[in-house]
Structure formats: C-alpha cells, structure tokens
PDB file of C-alpha atoms in Angstrom:
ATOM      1  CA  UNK A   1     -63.387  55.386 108.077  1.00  0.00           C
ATOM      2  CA  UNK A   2     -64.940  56.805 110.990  1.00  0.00           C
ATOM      3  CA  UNK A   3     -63.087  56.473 113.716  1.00  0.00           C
ATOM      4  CA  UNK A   4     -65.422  57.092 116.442  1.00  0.00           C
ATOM      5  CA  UNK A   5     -66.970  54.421 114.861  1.00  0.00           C
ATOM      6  CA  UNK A   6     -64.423  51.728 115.198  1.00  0.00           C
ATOM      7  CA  UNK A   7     -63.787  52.779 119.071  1.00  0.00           C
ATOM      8  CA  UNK A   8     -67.915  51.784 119.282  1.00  0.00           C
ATOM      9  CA  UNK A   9     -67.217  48.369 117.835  1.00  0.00           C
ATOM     10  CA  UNK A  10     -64.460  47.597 120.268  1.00  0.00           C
ATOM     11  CA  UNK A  11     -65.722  49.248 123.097  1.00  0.00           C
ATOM     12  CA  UNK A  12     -69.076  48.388 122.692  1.00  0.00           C
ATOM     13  CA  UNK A  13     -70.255  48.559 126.427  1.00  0.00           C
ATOM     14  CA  UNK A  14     -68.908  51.625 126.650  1.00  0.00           C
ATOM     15  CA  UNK A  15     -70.167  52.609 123.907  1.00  0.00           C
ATOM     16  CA  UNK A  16     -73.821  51.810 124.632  1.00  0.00           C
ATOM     17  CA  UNK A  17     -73.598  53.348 128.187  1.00  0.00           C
ATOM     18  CA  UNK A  18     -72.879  56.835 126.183  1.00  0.00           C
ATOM     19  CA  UNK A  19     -75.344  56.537 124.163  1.00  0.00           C
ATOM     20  CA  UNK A  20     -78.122  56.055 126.860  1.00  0.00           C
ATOM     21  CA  UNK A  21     -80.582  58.927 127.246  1.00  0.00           C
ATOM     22  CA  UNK A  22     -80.299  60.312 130.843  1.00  0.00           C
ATOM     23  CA  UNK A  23     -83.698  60.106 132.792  1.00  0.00           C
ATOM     24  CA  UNK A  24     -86.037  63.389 132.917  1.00  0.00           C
ATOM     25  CA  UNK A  25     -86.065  63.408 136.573  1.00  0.00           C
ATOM     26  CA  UNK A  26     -84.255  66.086 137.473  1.00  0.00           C
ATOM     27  CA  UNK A  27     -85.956  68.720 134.665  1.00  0.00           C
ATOM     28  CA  UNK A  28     -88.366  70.841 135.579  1.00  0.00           C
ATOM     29  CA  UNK A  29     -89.692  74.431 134.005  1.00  0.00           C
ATOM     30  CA  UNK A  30     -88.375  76.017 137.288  1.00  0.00           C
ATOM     31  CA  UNK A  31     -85.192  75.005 136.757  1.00  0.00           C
ATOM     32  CA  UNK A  32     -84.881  74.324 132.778  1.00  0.00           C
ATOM     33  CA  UNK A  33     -81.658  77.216 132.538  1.00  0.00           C
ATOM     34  CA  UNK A  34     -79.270  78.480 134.424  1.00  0.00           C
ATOM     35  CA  UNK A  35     -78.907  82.082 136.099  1.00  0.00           C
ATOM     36  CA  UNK A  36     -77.436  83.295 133.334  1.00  0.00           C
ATOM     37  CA  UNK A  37     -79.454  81.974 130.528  1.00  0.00           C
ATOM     38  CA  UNK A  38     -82.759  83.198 133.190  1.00  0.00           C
ATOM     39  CA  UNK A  39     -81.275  86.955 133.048  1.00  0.00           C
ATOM     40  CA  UNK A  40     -80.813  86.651 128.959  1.00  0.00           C
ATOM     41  CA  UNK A  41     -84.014  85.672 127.871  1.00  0.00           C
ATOM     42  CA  UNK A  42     -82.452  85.420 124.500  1.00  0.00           C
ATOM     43  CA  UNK A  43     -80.199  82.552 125.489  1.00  0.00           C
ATOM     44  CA  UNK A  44     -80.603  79.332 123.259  1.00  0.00           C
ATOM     45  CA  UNK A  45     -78.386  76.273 123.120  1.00  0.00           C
ATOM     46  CA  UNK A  46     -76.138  76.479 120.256  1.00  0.00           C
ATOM     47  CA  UNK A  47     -73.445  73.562 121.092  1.00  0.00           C
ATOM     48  CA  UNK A  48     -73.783  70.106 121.873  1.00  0.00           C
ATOM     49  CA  UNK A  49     -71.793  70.500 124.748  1.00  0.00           C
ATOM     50  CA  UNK A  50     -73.831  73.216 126.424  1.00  0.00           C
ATOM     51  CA  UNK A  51     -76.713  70.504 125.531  1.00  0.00           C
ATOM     52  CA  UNK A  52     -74.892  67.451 127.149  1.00  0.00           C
ATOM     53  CA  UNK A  53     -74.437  69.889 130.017  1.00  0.00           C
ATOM     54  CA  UNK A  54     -78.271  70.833 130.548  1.00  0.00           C
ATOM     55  CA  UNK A  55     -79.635  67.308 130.009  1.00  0.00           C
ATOM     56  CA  UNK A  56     -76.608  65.759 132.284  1.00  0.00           C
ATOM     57  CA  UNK A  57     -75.750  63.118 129.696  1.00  0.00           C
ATOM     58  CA  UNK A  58     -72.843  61.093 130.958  1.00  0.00           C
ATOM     59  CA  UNK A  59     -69.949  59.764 128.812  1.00  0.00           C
ATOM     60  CA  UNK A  60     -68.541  56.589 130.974  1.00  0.00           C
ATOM     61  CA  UNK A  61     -65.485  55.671 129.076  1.00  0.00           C
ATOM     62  CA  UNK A  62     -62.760  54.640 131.149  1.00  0.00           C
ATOM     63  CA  UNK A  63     -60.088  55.701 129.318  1.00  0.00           C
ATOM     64  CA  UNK A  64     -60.501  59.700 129.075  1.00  0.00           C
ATOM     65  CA  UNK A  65     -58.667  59.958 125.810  1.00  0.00           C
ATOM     66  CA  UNK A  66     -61.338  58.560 124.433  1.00  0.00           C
ATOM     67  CA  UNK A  67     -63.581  60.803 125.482  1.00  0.00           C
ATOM     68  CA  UNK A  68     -63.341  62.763 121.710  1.00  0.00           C
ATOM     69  CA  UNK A  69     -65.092  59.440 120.324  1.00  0.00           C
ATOM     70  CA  UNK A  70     -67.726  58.934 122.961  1.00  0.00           C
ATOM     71  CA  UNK A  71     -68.883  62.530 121.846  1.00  0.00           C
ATOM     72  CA  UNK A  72     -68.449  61.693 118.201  1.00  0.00           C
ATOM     73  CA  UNK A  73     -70.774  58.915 118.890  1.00  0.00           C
ATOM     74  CA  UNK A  74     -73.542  60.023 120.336  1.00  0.00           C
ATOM     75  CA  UNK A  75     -72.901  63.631 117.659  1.00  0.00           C
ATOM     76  CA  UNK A  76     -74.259  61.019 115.295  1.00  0.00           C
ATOM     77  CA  UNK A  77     -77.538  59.736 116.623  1.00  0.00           C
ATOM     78  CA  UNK A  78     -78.554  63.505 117.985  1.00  0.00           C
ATOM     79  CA  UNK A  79     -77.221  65.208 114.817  1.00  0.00           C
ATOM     80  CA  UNK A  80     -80.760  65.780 113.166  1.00  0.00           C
ATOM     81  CA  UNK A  81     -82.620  66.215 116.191  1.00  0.00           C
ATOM     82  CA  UNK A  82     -80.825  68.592 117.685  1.00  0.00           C
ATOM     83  CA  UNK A  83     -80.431  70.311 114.030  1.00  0.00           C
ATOM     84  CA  UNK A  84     -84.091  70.944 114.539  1.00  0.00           C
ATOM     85  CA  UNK A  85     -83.887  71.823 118.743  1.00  0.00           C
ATOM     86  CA  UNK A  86     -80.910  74.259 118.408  1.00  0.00           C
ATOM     87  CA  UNK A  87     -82.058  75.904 114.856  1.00  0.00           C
ATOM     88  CA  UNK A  88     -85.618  76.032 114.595  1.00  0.00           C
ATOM     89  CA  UNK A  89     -86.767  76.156 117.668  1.00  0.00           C
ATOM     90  CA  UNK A  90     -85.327  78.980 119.049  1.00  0.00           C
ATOM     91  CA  UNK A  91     -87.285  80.979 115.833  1.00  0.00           C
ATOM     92  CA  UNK A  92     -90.556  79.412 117.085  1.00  0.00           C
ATOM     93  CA  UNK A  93     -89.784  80.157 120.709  1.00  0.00           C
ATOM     94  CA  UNK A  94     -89.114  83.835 119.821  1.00  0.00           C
ATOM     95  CA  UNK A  95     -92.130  84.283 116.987  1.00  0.00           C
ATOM     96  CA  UNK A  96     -95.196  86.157 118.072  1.00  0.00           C
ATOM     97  CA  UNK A  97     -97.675  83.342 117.340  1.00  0.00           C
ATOM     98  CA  UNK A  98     -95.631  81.585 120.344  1.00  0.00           C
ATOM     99  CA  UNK A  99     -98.892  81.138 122.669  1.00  0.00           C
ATOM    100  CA  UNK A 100    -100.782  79.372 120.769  1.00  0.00           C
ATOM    101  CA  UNK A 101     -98.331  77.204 118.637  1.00  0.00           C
ATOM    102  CA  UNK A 102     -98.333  74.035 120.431  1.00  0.00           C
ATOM    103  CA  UNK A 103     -98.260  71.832 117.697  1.00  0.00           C
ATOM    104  CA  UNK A 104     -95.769  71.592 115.020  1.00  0.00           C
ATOM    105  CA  UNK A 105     -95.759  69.953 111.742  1.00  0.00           C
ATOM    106  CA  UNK A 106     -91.763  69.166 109.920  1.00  0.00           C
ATOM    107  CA  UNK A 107     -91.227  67.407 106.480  1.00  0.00           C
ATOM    108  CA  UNK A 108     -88.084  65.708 106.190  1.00  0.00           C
ATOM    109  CA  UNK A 109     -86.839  65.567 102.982  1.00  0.00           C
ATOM    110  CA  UNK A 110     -84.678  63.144 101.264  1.00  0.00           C
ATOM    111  CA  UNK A 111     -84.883  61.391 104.365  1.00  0.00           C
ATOM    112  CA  UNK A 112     -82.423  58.528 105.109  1.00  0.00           C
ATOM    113  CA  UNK A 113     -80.448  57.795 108.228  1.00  0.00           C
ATOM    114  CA  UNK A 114     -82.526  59.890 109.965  1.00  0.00           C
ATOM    115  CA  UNK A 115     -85.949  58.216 109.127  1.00  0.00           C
ATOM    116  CA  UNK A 116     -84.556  54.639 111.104  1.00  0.00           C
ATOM    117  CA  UNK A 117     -83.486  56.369 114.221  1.00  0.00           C
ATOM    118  CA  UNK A 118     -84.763  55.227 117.308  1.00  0.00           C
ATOM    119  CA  UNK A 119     -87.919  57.411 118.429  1.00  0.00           C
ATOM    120  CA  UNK A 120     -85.876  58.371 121.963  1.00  0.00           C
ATOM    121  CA  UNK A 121     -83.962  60.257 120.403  1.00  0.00           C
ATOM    122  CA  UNK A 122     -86.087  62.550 118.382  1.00  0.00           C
ATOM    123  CA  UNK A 123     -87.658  62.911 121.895  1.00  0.00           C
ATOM    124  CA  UNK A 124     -84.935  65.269 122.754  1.00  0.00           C
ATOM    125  CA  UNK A 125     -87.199  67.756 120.868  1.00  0.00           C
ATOM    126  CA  UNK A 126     -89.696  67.699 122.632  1.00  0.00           C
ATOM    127  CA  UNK A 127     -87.662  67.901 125.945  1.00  0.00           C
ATOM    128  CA  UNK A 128     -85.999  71.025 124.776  1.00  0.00           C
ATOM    129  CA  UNK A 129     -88.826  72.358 123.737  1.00  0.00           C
ATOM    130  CA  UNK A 130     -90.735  72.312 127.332  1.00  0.00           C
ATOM    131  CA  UNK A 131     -88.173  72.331 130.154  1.00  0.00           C
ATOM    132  CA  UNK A 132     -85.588  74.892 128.173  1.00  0.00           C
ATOM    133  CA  UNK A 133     -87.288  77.130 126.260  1.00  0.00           C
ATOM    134  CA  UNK A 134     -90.150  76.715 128.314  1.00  0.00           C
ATOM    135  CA  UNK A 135     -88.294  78.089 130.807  1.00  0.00           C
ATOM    136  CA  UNK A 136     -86.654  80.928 129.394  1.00  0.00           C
ATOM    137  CA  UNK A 137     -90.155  82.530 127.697  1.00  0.00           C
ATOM    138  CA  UNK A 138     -92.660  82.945 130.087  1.00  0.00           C
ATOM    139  CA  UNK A 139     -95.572  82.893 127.511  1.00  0.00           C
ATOM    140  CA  UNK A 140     -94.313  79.939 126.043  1.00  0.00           C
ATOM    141  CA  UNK A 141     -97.432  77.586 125.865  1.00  0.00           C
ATOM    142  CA  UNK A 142     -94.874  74.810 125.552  1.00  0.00           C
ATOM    143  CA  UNK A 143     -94.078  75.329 129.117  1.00  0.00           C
ATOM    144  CA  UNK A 144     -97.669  74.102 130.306  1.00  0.00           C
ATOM    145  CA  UNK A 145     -98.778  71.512 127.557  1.00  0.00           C
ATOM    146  CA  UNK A 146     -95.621  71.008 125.723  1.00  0.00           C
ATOM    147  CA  UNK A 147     -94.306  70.717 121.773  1.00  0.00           C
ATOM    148  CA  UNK A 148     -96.796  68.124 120.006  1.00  0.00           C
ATOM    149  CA  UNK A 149     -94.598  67.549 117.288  1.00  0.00           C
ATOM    150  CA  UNK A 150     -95.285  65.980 114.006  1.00  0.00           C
ATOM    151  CA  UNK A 151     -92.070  64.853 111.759  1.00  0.00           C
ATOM    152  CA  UNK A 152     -92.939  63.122 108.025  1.00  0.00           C
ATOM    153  CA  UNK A 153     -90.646  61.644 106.129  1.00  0.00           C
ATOM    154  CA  UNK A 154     -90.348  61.571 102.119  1.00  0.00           C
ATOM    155  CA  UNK A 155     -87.408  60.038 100.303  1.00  0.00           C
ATOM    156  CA  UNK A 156     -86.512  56.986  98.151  1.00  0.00           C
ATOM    157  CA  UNK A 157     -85.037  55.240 100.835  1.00  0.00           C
ATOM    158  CA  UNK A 158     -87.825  55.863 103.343  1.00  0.00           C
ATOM    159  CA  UNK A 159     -89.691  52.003 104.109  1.00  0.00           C
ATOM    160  CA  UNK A 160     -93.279  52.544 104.783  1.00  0.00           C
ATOM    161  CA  UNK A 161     -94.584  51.653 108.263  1.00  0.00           C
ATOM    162  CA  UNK A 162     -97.195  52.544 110.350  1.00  0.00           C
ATOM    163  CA  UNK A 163     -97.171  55.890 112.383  1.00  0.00           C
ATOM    164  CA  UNK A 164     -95.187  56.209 115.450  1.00  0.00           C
ATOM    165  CA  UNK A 165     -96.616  58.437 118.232  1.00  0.00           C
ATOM    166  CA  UNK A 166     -94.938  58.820 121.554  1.00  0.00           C
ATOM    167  CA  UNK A 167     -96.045  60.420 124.500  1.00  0.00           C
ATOM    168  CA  UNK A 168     -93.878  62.927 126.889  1.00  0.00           C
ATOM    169  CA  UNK A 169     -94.724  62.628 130.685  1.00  0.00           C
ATOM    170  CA  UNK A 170     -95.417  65.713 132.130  1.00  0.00           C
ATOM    171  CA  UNK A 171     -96.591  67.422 128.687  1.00  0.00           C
ATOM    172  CA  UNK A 172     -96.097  67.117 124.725  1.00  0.00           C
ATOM    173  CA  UNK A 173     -96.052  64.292 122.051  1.00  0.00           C
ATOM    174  CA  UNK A 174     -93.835  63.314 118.993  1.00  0.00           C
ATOM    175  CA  UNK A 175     -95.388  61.640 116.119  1.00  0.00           C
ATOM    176  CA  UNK A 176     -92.963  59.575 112.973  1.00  0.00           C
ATOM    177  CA  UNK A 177     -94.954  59.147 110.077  1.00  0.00           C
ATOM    178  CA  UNK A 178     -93.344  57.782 107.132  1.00  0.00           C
ATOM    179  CA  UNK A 179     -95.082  59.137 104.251  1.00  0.00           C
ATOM    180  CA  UNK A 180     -93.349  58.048 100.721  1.00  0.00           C
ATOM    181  CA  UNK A 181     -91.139  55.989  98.758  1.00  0.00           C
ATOM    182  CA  UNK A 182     -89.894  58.135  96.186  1.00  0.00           C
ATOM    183  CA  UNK A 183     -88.741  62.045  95.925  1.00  0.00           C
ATOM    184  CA  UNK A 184     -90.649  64.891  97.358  1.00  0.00           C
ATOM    185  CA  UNK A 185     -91.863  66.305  93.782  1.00  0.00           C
ATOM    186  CA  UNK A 186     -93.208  62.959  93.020  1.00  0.00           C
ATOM    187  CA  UNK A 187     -95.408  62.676  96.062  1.00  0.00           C
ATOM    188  CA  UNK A 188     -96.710  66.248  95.848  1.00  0.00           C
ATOM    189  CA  UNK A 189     -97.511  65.071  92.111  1.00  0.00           C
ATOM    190  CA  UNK A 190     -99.217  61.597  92.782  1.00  0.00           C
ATOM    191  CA  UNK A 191    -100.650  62.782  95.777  1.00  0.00           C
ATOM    192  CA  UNK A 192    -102.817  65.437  93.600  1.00  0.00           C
ATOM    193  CA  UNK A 193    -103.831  62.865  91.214  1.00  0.00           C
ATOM    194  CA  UNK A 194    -104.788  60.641  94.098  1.00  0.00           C
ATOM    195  CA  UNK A 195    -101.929  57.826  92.985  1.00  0.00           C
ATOM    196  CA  UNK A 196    -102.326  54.676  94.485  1.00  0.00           C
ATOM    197  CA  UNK A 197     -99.074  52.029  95.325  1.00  0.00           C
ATOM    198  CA  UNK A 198     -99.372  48.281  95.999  1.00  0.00           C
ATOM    199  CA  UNK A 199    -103.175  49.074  97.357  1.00  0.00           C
ATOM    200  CA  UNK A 200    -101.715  52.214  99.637  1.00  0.00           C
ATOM    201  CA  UNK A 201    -102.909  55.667  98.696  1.00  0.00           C
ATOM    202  CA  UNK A 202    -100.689  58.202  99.433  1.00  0.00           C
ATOM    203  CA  UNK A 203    -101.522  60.476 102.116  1.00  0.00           C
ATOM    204  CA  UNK A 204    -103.144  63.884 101.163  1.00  0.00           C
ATOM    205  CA  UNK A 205     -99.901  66.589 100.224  1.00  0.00           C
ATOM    206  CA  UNK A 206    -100.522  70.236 101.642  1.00  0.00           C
ATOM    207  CA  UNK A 207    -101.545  72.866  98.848  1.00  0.00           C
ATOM    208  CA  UNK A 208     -99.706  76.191  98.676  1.00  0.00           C
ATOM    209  CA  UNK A 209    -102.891  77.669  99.712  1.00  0.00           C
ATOM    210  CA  UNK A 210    -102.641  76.064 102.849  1.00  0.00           C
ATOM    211  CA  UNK A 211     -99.651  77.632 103.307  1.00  0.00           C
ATOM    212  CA  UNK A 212     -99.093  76.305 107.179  1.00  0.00           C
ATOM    213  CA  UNK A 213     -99.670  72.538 106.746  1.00  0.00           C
ATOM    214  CA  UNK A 214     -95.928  72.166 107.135  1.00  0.00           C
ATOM    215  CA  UNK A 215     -94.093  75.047 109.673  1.00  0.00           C
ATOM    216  CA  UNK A 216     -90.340  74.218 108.272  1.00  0.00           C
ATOM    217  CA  UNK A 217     -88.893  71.986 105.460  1.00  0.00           C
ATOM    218  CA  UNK A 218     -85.693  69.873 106.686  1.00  0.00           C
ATOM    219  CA  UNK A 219     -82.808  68.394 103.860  1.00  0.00           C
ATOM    220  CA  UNK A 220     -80.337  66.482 106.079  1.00  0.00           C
ATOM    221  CA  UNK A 221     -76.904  67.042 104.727  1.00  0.00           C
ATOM    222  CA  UNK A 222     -79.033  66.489 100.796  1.00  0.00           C
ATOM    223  CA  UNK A 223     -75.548  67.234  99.056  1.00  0.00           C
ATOM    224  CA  UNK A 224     -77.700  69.526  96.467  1.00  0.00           C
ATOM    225  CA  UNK A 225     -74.808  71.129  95.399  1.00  0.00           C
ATOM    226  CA  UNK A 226     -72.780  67.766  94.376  1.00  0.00           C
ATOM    227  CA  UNK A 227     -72.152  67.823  90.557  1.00  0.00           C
ATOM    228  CA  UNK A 228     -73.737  63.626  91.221  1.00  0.00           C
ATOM    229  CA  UNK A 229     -76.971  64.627  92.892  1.00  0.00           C
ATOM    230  CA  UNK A 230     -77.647  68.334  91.429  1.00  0.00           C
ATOM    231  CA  UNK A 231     -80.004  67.099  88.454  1.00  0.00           C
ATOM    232  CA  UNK A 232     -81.517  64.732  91.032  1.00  0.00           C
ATOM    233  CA  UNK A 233     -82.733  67.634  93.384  1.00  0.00           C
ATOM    234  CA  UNK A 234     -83.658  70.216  90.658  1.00  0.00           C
ATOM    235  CA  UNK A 235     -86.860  69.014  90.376  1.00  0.00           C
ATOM    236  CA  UNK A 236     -87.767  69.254  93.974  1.00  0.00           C
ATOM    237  CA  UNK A 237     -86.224  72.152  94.418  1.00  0.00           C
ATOM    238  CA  UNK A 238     -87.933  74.121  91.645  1.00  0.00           C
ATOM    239  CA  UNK A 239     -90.717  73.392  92.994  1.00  0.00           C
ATOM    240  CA  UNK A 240     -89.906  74.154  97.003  1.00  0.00           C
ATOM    241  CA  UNK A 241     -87.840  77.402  96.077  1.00  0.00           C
ATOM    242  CA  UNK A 242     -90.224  78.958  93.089  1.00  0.00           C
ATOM    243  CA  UNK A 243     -91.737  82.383  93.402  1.00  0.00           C
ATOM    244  CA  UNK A 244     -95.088  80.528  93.932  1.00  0.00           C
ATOM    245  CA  UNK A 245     -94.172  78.548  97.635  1.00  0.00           C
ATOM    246  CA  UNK A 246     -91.285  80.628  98.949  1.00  0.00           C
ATOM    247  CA  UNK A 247     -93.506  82.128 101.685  1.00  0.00           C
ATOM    248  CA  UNK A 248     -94.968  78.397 102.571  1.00  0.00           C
ATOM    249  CA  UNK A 249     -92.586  77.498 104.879  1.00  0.00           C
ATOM    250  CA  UNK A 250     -89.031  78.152 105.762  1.00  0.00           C
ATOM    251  CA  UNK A 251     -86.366  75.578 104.610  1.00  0.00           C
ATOM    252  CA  UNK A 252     -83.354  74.103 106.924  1.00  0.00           C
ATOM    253  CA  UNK A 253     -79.978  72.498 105.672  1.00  0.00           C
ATOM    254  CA  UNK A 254     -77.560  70.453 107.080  1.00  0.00           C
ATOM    255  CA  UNK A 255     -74.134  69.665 105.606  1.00  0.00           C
ATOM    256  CA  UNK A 256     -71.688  67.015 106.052  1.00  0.00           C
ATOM    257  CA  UNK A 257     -69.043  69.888 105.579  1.00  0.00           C
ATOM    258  CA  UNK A 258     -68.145  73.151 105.665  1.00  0.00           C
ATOM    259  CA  UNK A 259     -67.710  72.595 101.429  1.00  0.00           C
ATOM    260  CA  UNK A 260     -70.851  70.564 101.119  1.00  0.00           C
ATOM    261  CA  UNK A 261     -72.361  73.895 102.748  1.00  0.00           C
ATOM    262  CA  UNK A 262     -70.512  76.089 100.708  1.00  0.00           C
ATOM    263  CA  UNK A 263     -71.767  74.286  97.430  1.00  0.00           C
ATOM    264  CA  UNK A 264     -75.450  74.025  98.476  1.00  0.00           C
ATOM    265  CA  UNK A 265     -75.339  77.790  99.411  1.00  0.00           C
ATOM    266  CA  UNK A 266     -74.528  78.280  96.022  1.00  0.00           C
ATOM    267  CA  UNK A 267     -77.453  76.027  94.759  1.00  0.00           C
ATOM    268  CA  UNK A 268     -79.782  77.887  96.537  1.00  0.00           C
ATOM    269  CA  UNK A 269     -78.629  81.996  95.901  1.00  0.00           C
ATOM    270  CA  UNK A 270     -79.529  81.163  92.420  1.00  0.00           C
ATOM    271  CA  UNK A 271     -83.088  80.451  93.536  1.00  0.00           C
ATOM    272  CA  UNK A 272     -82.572  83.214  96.502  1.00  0.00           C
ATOM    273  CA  UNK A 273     -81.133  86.009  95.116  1.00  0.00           C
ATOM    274  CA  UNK A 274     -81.930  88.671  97.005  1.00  0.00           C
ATOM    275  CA  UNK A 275     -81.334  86.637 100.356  1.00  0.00           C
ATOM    276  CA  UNK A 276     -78.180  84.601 100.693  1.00  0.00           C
ATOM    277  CA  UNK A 277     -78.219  81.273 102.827  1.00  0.00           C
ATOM    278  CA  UNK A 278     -77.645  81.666 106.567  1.00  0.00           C
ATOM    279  CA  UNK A 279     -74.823  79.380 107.757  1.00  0.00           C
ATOM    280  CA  UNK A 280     -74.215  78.139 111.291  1.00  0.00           C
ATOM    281  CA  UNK A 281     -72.364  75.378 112.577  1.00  0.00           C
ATOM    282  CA  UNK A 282     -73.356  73.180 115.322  1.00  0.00           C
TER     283      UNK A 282
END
C-alpha cells in the first residue's frame, strides 16, 4: 500500500493544497533559469526537485515529517508529464530543426492512468517548454510562440471522448485526443482498412512513409518485460521496433522500477541489438 497515499486520505486538505499548480505569474523568458543554468546553455531539469524549485510549487503540510509524502503525492500526478518535459524535451530543444518545430505530435501507448489526468497538469509541458528552455536557447521558437503540443492516446483502457485543447497565456497550446479502445497494432490495422466501431471511424493512423506524423512514441511504465504481459506487447512491438519503422520516431519508457527497467531493457536489445536501451532515473 502506498503510503503517500494513505497520508492524502487523512490529510486531505493538505493534501489538495500540494497538489495545486502554482500560478504563472512570476515566469517569464527573461528570467526562466538561473545564473548558472544561463552560463550552461546545456542545463536541463533532470529532478523533480530542481522542477518544484523553478515553478515555486509549495508543499503546505504542517507537520514537516511529512513532507516525504507531500512529494510522493504530487510525484504521482506529474510522473508522465514531466517524463516527457525532463526526457524529450531537452532532445528537441537541442536538435537542429529547433526553429521551426513549434508543434509537436506524442502517441501514448498503452495508455492508462495517464489518459484520465487532469489537463493542468500535462500543462506543465508546455510551461517548460517556453519559459525554461525557452530561456536557455536563444533560437528556440518556443520562446516566442510556444510548444503546441499534441498528445494521443491508444490503449484498451482508454474511454473515448471528445478532444481536449487548452490554451497557454502568453504562447503555446496542449491538445488530449483520445484515439482508441484497443492495442496500438490493432488501430494501425483497422485504421488501414478504414474499421468502423459503434458508428465511430477510427481516426486516420500515420504511414511509415510519413515518417514525422508522430515525433516520439511514449509506454508508461508498459511492464513489456513481465513474463504476464510479454505475449501481450509482442505484437505491438514487432511492429514499432521492426527494421521497417525504427527510424519513424524515437520510443520513451518509463518503469515502475529499477527491475521493471531492467527486464524491458532486455525486451527491447533483442529488437535493438546494436544499440542498448538508455536508462535514466527521474
């Protein structure tokens, strides 16, 4: 049992006061980093307390020993999110098409928890995006019109729903579609032979010609080295990892663990031979 969990259920005003997003008031571009981070141009946030730092997000809780918990808590909700703003990112910021890649498109796959969390949240992308690294790359066209970002979700516990888009004052937009019922391989497969569900078509699936329809892949802790759920993934993974779409798009993992991790890694050197899994933890 989770135990910053239980502190949340009997501390539940406490609880909710961590988990409130701090205003954007006091970001600006001008100001995104620190002195340090503006003489190291390379400088990305890689921990969520350097994050909680930048963004000034308070923790409340009157008894400080429960501090640990209040962190735990809100670890939860900006797990996935911040996955995506301390990961990926940073390899956008950094590429060469920078100037001109204002809008992103992500495919969450196997999508679960992270398809029913609240919008705000995912909104911390598109902060990051404009007042950090914004800040720190002077090209960045981010830092004038911000990160439209675009984040689908596929999985067999994903509940259809209309589109979500928010917009970001000062710059930038975030956009939830939830795309399919089912698992990725199917709706690449029905969506070629234009299958229809209940009277919904399914949206239109990217070709491997198109190569930059998606610009990363995301599995949220997929457990695709699990001896329960390998023969489940196979299929989807043959066809993300084969020969034919490794250059599509690059692919991100999270793990519950540092042996879930371990055990994916292993899952996915047999497709990558040549190029062994990066881990990092965050």
């Amino acid at each position: 049992q989770d135990l910053s969990l239980v502190w949340a259920s009997t501390h539940r005003e406490e609880a909710q006061a961590c988990l409130n997003r701090p205003t954007t008031d006091h970001l600006s571009v001008s100001n995104a980093v620190t002195p340090e981070a503006a003489a190291a141009p390379s400088r990305i946030i890689s921990t969520f307390e350097e994050y909680w730092a930048w963004r000034g997000w308070n923790f409340p809780v009157k008894n400080p020993e429960h501090e640990k918990h209040a962190h735990n808590l809100v670890t939860h909700v900006l797990s996935e999110p911040m996955s995506v703003g301390m990961l990926l990112l940073p390899q956008i910021a950094m590429a060469n098409s920078i100037k001109t890649k204002s809008s992103i498109r992500l495919c969450c796959i196997g999508a679960r928890a992270e398809a029913m969390l609240p919008v705000e949240y995912w909104m911390e992308i598109i902060l990051l995006a404009k007042y950090y690294y914004g800040g720190i790359q002077p090209d960045c066209s981010w830092k004038k019109k911000g990160l439209h970002l675009t984040v689908d979700f596929i999985g067999p516990e994903v509940l259809r729903r209309p589109p979500i888009r928010q917009i970001c004052r000062g710059g930038g937009s975030l956009t939830l579609q939830w795309l399919y019922n089912g698992k990725f391989h199917e709706y690449m497969d029905h969506s070629k032979k234009g299958y229809v569900s209940n009277g919904v078509a399914v949206p239109s699936a990217p070709s491997p010609e198109q190569n930059a329809s998606w610009d990363a892949m995301i599995l949220c802790n997929p457990g695709i080295g699990h001896s329960y759920l390998k023969h489940e993934w196979k299929p989807t993974l043959d066809l993300l990892l084969s020969n034919d779409h490794q250059h599509r798009t690059p692919l991100l993992l999270t793990a519950h663990s540092w042996l879930d991790a371990q055990r994916d890694g292993l899952v996915l050197t047999d497709y990558l031979l040549e190029q062994a899994p990066l881990y990092r933890e965050n």
